[in-house]
């Protein structure tokens, strides 16, 4: 799939962009209804206990203290291309981004696995399938001073007969010379294949998290209630085992 873009969806009245992501308002019921309606087409909405207090609908807005961090609430730096929660055993299958208020500078970047593979030789593809790589745990999952870890992964894997991609531009490492060389080639291929899309109010972008990495270009926040505001929902086709769930919140420990 790569991505799907739905345009001009009904989201109702949009209040001023909040200063913090933990924001609830009855004024947003149209937007929330739209997100839930489209989520049902793809699977089960889920959240993570470590991220945004387990919120099912997450507000992605610029936050002053995180302007230059590799985190969704940053603004003044480019958010590196990544698989959503690349380190997690229960990653989302889809990432849904509903734009409540756009910013023409804040382009969403994305790159699809099929385009990357076209740039790579057979030997490199074979190396990418080995578990010779590691990725770290996102900052958003370590807000209570939890230690980072190096999680073993393969960049290209196979699931239900289809190739999948796991990648994080800032956190992924190769554990031997062959892996480091392949990682460099992947990085070069991604630079050639990356595309951009600017989300407008009422746009809903659905990203296939198994095949497509995504990021965001930097933009200048104003903190005056008119900043970019995107609501994010994460979707899984199949829920994790019950011991990893509290309702629709994934509670897996690291």
XYZ file of C-alpha atoms in Angstrom:
254
model
C 0.000 0.000 0.000
C 2.681 2.518 0.977
C 0.373 5.408 1.807
C -3.266 6.331 1.279
C -4.435 9.951 1.409
C -8.053 10.845 2.152
C -8.835 14.527 1.600
C -11.444 17.042 2.781
C -12.808 14.895 5.605
C -15.284 16.274 8.114
C -13.460 17.301 11.283
C -15.736 20.037 12.628
C -14.565 23.053 14.588
C -10.872 23.151 15.487
C -9.952 25.147 18.627
C -6.584 26.815 19.134
C -3.616 24.460 18.959
C -2.815 23.481 22.566
C 0.590 23.936 24.188
C 0.749 20.335 25.458
C -0.262 17.056 23.784
C -2.477 15.958 26.696
C -5.558 17.807 25.493
C -9.189 16.745 25.498
C -12.162 18.760 24.285
C -15.753 17.947 23.357
C -15.219 20.324 20.428
C -13.121 17.619 18.756
C -15.830 14.957 18.619
C -16.171 15.237 14.818
C -12.449 14.705 14.299
C -12.349 11.806 16.747
C -15.379 10.192 15.101
C -13.675 10.478 11.711
C -10.478 8.875 13.002
C -12.347 5.986 14.600
C -14.497 5.490 11.517
C -11.490 5.139 9.225
C -9.518 3.133 11.779
C -12.191 0.452 11.589
C -11.349 -0.057 7.911
C -7.803 -1.139 8.784
C -7.928 -2.946 12.129
C -7.828 -2.273 15.875
C -6.797 1.105 17.335
C -4.082 0.609 19.955
C -1.867 2.698 22.226
C 1.221 2.088 24.372
C 1.367 2.555 28.129
C 4.762 4.294 27.886
C 3.719 6.886 25.274
C 1.478 9.939 25.850
C 0.032 8.247 28.947
C -1.529 5.533 26.828
C -3.743 7.937 24.855
C -5.594 6.215 22.009
C -5.728 9.458 20.011
C -2.442 11.331 20.272
C -1.995 15.040 19.627
C 1.110 15.770 17.553
C 1.927 19.426 18.137
C 5.109 21.452 18.611
C 6.159 21.547 22.267
C 8.676 24.162 23.398
C 11.076 21.929 25.347
C 11.253 19.261 22.622
C 11.955 21.508 19.620
C 15.261 19.821 18.765
C 14.632 16.268 19.960
C 13.970 13.275 17.725
C 10.384 13.036 18.931
C 6.988 13.715 17.358
C 6.562 17.029 19.229
C 9.796 18.478 17.783
C 9.704 21.236 15.194
C 13.013 22.964 14.448
C 14.851 19.844 13.260
C 14.050 17.234 10.653
C 12.382 14.178 12.148
C 14.388 11.258 10.773
C 12.708 8.615 8.640
C 11.617 5.687 10.759
C 9.332 2.749 11.304
C 6.892 3.639 14.077
C 8.154 1.951 17.290
C 10.764 0.007 15.307
C 12.023 -1.643 18.517
C 8.658 -3.000 19.675
C 7.539 -6.636 19.273
C 3.997 -5.357 18.671
C 4.535 -2.510 16.240
C 1.488 -0.896 14.634
C 0.590 -2.097 11.151
C -0.682 1.365 10.205
C -0.081 4.934 11.334
C -3.000 7.311 10.783
C -2.365 11.076 10.735
C -5.416 13.355 10.695
C -4.503 16.984 10.037
C -6.523 19.455 12.097
C -4.316 22.426 11.233
C -1.614 22.360 8.573
C 1.713 24.117 8.041
C 3.099 24.434 4.498
C 6.677 24.062 5.807
C 6.086 20.870 7.776
C 6.122 18.343 4.948
C 5.668 14.706 5.918
C 8.426 12.602 4.354
C 8.074 8.946 3.430
C 9.869 6.170 1.594
C 8.552 2.777 0.487
C 10.400 -0.547 0.734
C 9.789 -1.461 -2.918
C 11.513 1.738 -4.066
C 14.457 1.117 -1.728
C 14.993 -2.462 -2.915
C 15.183 -1.339 -6.539
C 18.346 0.571 -5.621
C 20.090 -2.370 -3.931
C 22.083 -5.338 -5.241
C 21.222 -8.937 -4.356
C 24.077 -9.300 -1.844
C 22.942 -6.239 0.121
C 19.360 -7.503 0.173
C 20.563 -10.784 1.678
C 22.533 -8.987 4.388
C 19.495 -6.877 5.304
C 17.547 -10.061 6.096
C 20.078 -11.066 8.753
C 19.550 -10.078 12.386
C 22.817 -8.154 12.284
C 21.322 -4.800 13.243
C 20.103 -3.140 16.415
C 17.786 -0.247 17.149
C 17.257 1.754 20.331
C 14.094 2.555 22.277
C 12.345 5.799 21.333
C 12.738 8.764 23.681
C 8.950 8.952 23.954
C 9.034 5.526 25.659
C 11.701 6.625 28.164
C 10.141 9.696 29.778
C 10.686 8.326 33.295
C 14.460 7.929 32.918
C 14.242 4.343 31.654
C 17.486 3.006 30.201
C 17.931 2.702 26.460
C 18.539 -0.743 24.983
C 19.928 -2.222 21.790
C 17.167 -4.367 20.297
C 18.310 -6.896 17.632
C 16.420 -6.586 14.339
C 16.702 -7.372 10.653
C 15.972 -4.444 8.331
C 14.130 -6.594 5.789
C 12.022 -9.505 6.962
C 9.207 -11.647 5.593
C 5.723 -11.795 7.078
C 2.867 -13.800 5.571
C 4.782 -14.087 2.298
C 5.456 -10.334 2.040
C 8.665 -8.424 2.657
C 8.595 -5.926 5.530
C 10.849 -3.022 6.518
C 12.102 -2.052 9.986
C 14.293 1.047 10.110
C 15.083 4.099 12.208
C 17.460 6.615 10.674
C 18.799 7.838 14.021
C 18.806 4.669 16.116
C 19.694 1.754 13.858
C 23.234 0.302 13.895
C 25.079 -2.492 12.112
C 26.796 -5.051 14.362
C 29.491 -6.154 11.896
C 31.262 -4.829 8.805
C 28.840 -6.401 6.337
C 25.885 -4.929 8.202
C 27.476 -1.480 8.401
C 28.193 -1.518 4.660
C 24.622 -2.604 3.873
C 23.242 0.069 6.206
C 25.200 2.737 4.329
C 23.765 1.513 1.023
C 20.250 1.575 2.470
C 20.774 5.143 3.663
C 21.889 6.211 0.185
C 18.927 4.445 -1.422
C 16.486 6.121 0.966
C 17.848 9.566 0.086
C 17.120 8.859 -3.582
C 13.602 7.540 -2.947
C 12.205 9.846 -0.269
C 9.027 11.710 -1.187
C 7.121 14.495 0.540
C 3.504 15.369 1.174
C 2.093 18.456 2.883
C -0.985 17.719 4.941
C -3.863 20.200 4.864
C -6.760 20.601 7.254
C -9.098 17.652 6.748
C -6.449 15.344 5.245
C -6.035 11.840 6.638
C -2.779 10.076 5.777
C -2.608 6.313 6.346
C 0.932 4.896 6.356
C 1.660 1.183 5.993
C 4.125 0.803 8.874
C 5.313 -2.606 7.660
C 6.556 -1.268 4.334
C 6.904 2.501 4.581
C 9.079 4.697 6.791
C 8.069 8.274 7.532
C 9.425 11.510 9.017
C 8.859 15.260 8.879
C 10.634 18.365 7.632
C 11.480 21.125 10.165
C 9.192 24.105 10.639
C 9.058 27.247 12.758
C 6.604 27.034 15.682
C 4.790 30.161 16.821
C 3.120 28.972 20.035
C 0.181 31.304 19.446
C -2.591 28.764 18.901
C -2.091 28.563 15.120
C 0.636 25.882 14.983
C 0.415 22.606 13.102
C -1.838 20.075 14.794
C -2.089 16.454 13.737
C -3.957 13.725 15.566
C -2.327 10.294 15.380
C -3.878 6.883 15.790
C -2.004 3.582 15.610
C -3.629 0.447 14.197
C -2.893 -3.276 14.414
C -4.526 -5.928 12.257
C -4.279 -8.379 15.142
C -4.161 -7.595 18.854
C -1.246 -8.880 20.978
C -1.780 -11.705 23.504
C -3.974 -10.732 26.456
C -1.031 -10.589 28.890
C 0.345 -7.676 26.847
C -2.945 -5.758 26.831
C -4.982 -3.541 29.109
C -8.056 -2.881 27.010
C -6.575 -1.507 23.784
C -3.384 -0.305 25.508
C -0.258 -2.393 24.963
C 1.612 -2.780 28.249
C 4.687 -4.742 27.107
C 7.694 -4.049 29.375
C 11.280 -3.456 28.260
